[in-house]
Amino acid sequence: MADLISPRSLPVPTPSALDDSASQLSSIFAAESPSALPSLIPDREYILVGGQKLQNFSTVEADKVIYSLNTTTTGCYAPGAVPLARALNDTCSLGWFCPNSSAREPPQYCPPSDTCQATRLSKGTCPPQGVLEPVVCDAGYYCPPGGKQKIPCDKGTFCPMGSYQPIHCSRGAVCPPQSQRQIVTIPFGFMVTFDVLLGIIVAAGFFISRRRKQRKRSYASLQNLKELSNLDTDDIELIQKPGNLSQHPDVDEDLTSNPDFLVFMRYIAKIVKTKEVGLSFEFQDLQFEAKGGNKILHGVSGSILSASMWAIMGGSGAGKSTFVNVLMGKTKHTGGSIKVNGHHKDMSKYKKLIGYVPQDDILLPELTVRENILHSARIRLPMTWRDNGIQEYVDALISCIGLSHVQHSRVGDANKPVISGGQRKRVSIGMELAAAPMAIFLDEPTSGLDATSASSIMRLLKAISKLGVTTITIIHQPREQIFNGFDNLLLLGNGSQIYAGPTSDAATYFGSLGYIFPTRANPADTIMDIITGNGQEYTQDPAWSENAVNKLLEEWRTHVEEQTFEDSHHLNPTDTRQSTRSPSIISSPEQEQSLRQTMQKRGASWPAQTYYCCKRSITQQVRNKGSFFFEIGVGALAGGIIGLSAFAAKGQLFRGLYVPPFTILSSAVDYQSVPQVGLLGGMAIGLAASAPAVKVFGEEKLIFNREAASGHSMSAYYVGKMVSVFPRICLSSLHFSVFMGILATPLMSFSQMFAANMLYFFCVYGLASCVGMLVKREDGPLLAVMASLIIGVLGGVAPPLSKVKAWHLEGLWRLSPGVWFTEAYVSQNLLPLDYLYMLDMASRGMGFTLGHYPLDMWILFIIGSIYRIIAFVLLVTVHRKR
């Protein structure tokens, strides 16, 4: 067709020329179809390739060679078609091929044939419909400005449809000659290399961990430890001479002969220091009323001196746990008062100095025994301690609680237990002892332990109480040896006191009420029977057969009143019996200042806490390697599926209206393919990331509550946890982007696509963390997936954002990260084609704003950060049982 010339420049043929043309025509048809020569219609005017007229011939069947009368007069190929001039001169827009136009004969539009019209309506292109009609430069070729040449793309470049210059492929991309898209390979190679290195690092880490577990540790001598200590001489002698401790009836030789015990006691003494005041508690008329008007505590009064060891006993519902929670400040009392060292203070301010062992073991199952205890020590010990000292202290503590043989075993959980229940209980106790508290509260510390382990733990607690640690234990029917090891006893019934005083005087007091303790029975069992109203077998008085608990409460109130009267009037100064009311100790201003300085030094710095929490969380994720690699695999699969859905387009994901003057030559527009890639990509990311994100963020509510109650910085905990998932997000988005980019080959660069995908992963993780804080553990993954699908649907694709604007609801849609994510995809895939298409019209048709890619990325980051702030607020404020 390039050989055809305009009808206006055709020469008038002579008869001899007609003969020559006829013979030429016959030879051409013979070459194309030797068996069928054309027949021409007489009295018709025809034109031959080359510009010669033919007359008085019958009709031919090959319109590629000859054209009707209309062609000779208009330049359009279709019979009767009238062309429309597109310019006043030889104007050929960028990306167009205009081989036959000139200044005298500018480009023109010819009405398309039925076949061409159908092709254009199906978003395709067709050959020019006239001699002077321009055509968009074919894919794989570029047409330099002016449009007179169509040059194949060289190797190393690619040319999408409508290119006016070749686009250099990225380094390492696959671009054979006449490529219309590039296949980026360097990200794929980087991904494979990184995966191999990650596998090697994980394998090496497990190997090093195994070798470290098998390596025997060495202890520093106590002489060297003495040089690092600031202890008083009396304290050092107490620790260095086992005989001193072993002579105490409550500390047996099994502990003092253990070098680990001596190391542990040295560190405890270094922190607590027996010469300081410690922590004592005084409570007066303590009351607690639950919602609904149920009184759990009422009228509980007494005092607990520092360096004493108390046992709290009572039947079920007696108020033991409530009393401990109120005394610690975990639950606000509704009446009465609490004093610390003789001063009215907020107990929450002392949480760095107080340890609490809950009845249920709240541990991280992915960590080993040692890792759980070591983390607690690193976070809560004084910030002046070096890590090697902390490590040695933890080693000694693990030996003292009898866990050396399982210290490198994972804790496990109820579904997949690794260590026994008794060992889990000792880990829970060890985590609090690792903080070297000045007061420690324990809720049923011996439950789940065998008799030997329980005795060993209680002997250790007794030993540290001698160094100034106030120990308060809720205990249920302890063995006799453990019971006699307590200095004092607090018995509760129906939320009030039945007895409070020395353990050794308990039998005497109940004996004065008519109860007789059997000689060979465990006094703790006898006392439990009495205070629960089942002590009829221990008395001959029939008055105790009914309402025994209420009578015991009344007897104790009477006893306290009598004791208070005697103490205030000194009626019997020669009486050597110990008072049931312990004297209150009021700390001096110097002691209070020392206590404040101690609290300020306790605990690692905020950056250190963040680092340790991040490190611990990464360890958890590595231990859950199945879930970790599954998420990455799902991300790669999702990216591949989205890429396959766009693979057939060969990178041409958009068609719009051509810029003037060739707008009339436009095919049917395609405003959906690019937004749909964004929509499907966002939904795929949501499906791949939402469920794992719930598991990472939402399963540690109880761990968070326990650590926050012990003085752990809540923000450091959360920031460390959040930072730890960044590698996970980057890896997942890398695999997703690589497979999507290789198959879909969008026009946006890989770095831009990767940034958009990573930030959308960031948003999905934040949203899933919000869901995880609100719902139950088993419901979290499903609801997180639903939430991610909702923000994907609000991406401005269906319904289109232009229609949403007509509804005046764009602000609601803009709250979803899906809109900004899709807008980034649309913008970066359309802007490279602004010379070819009318993008402003496409922007209005879709509703997206083009050219704001940096803003889109910043908004995605801001939305993801807001999700995390909301999740943190929910983590702190929402209290629920899991």
mmCIF file of C-alpha atoms in Angstrom, residues 140-142 151-159 166-169 174-180:
data_model
loop_
_atom_site.group_PDB
_atom_site.id
_atom_site.type_symbol
_atom_site.label_atom_id
_atom_site.label_comp_id
_atom_site.label_asym_id
_atom_site.label_seq_id
_atom_site.Cartn_x
_atom_site.Cartn_y
_atom_site.Cartn_z
ATOM 1 C CA GLY A 140 7.943 -3.914 18.792
ATOM 2 C CA TYR A 141 8.673 -0.933 16.533
ATOM 3 C CA TYR A 142 9.211 2.750 17.071
ATOM 4 C CA ILE A 151 12.125 0.959 12.855
ATOM 5 C CA PRO A 152 12.308 -2.393 14.686
ATOM 6 C CA CYS A 153 13.461 -2.180 18.299
ATOM 7 C CA ASP A 154 16.998 -3.404 18.812
ATOM 8 C CA LYS A 155 18.014 -5.977 21.358
ATOM 9 C CA GLY A 156 18.185 -4.450 24.821
ATOM 10 C CA THR A 157 15.265 -2.106 24.172
ATOM 11 C CA PHE A 158 11.524 -2.506 24.058
ATOM 12 C CA CYS A 159 8.776 -0.619 22.264
ATOM 13 C CA PRO A 166 12.981 2.828 22.006
ATOM 14 C CA ILE A 167 12.942 2.402 25.776
ATOM 15 C CA HIS A 168 16.130 0.982 27.223
ATOM 16 C CA CYS A 169 15.516 -2.148 29.231
ATOM 17 C CA VAL A 174 15.205 -9.997 28.891
ATOM 18 C CA CYS A 175 14.622 -7.887 25.733
ATOM 19 C CA PRO A 176 15.122 -9.712 22.412
ATOM 20 C CA PRO A 177 14.793 -7.739 19.125
ATOM 21 C CA GLN A 178 11.348 -6.254 18.464
ATOM 22 C CA SER A 179 10.306 -6.604 22.117
ATOM 23 C CA GLN A 180 7.155 -4.801 23.140
#
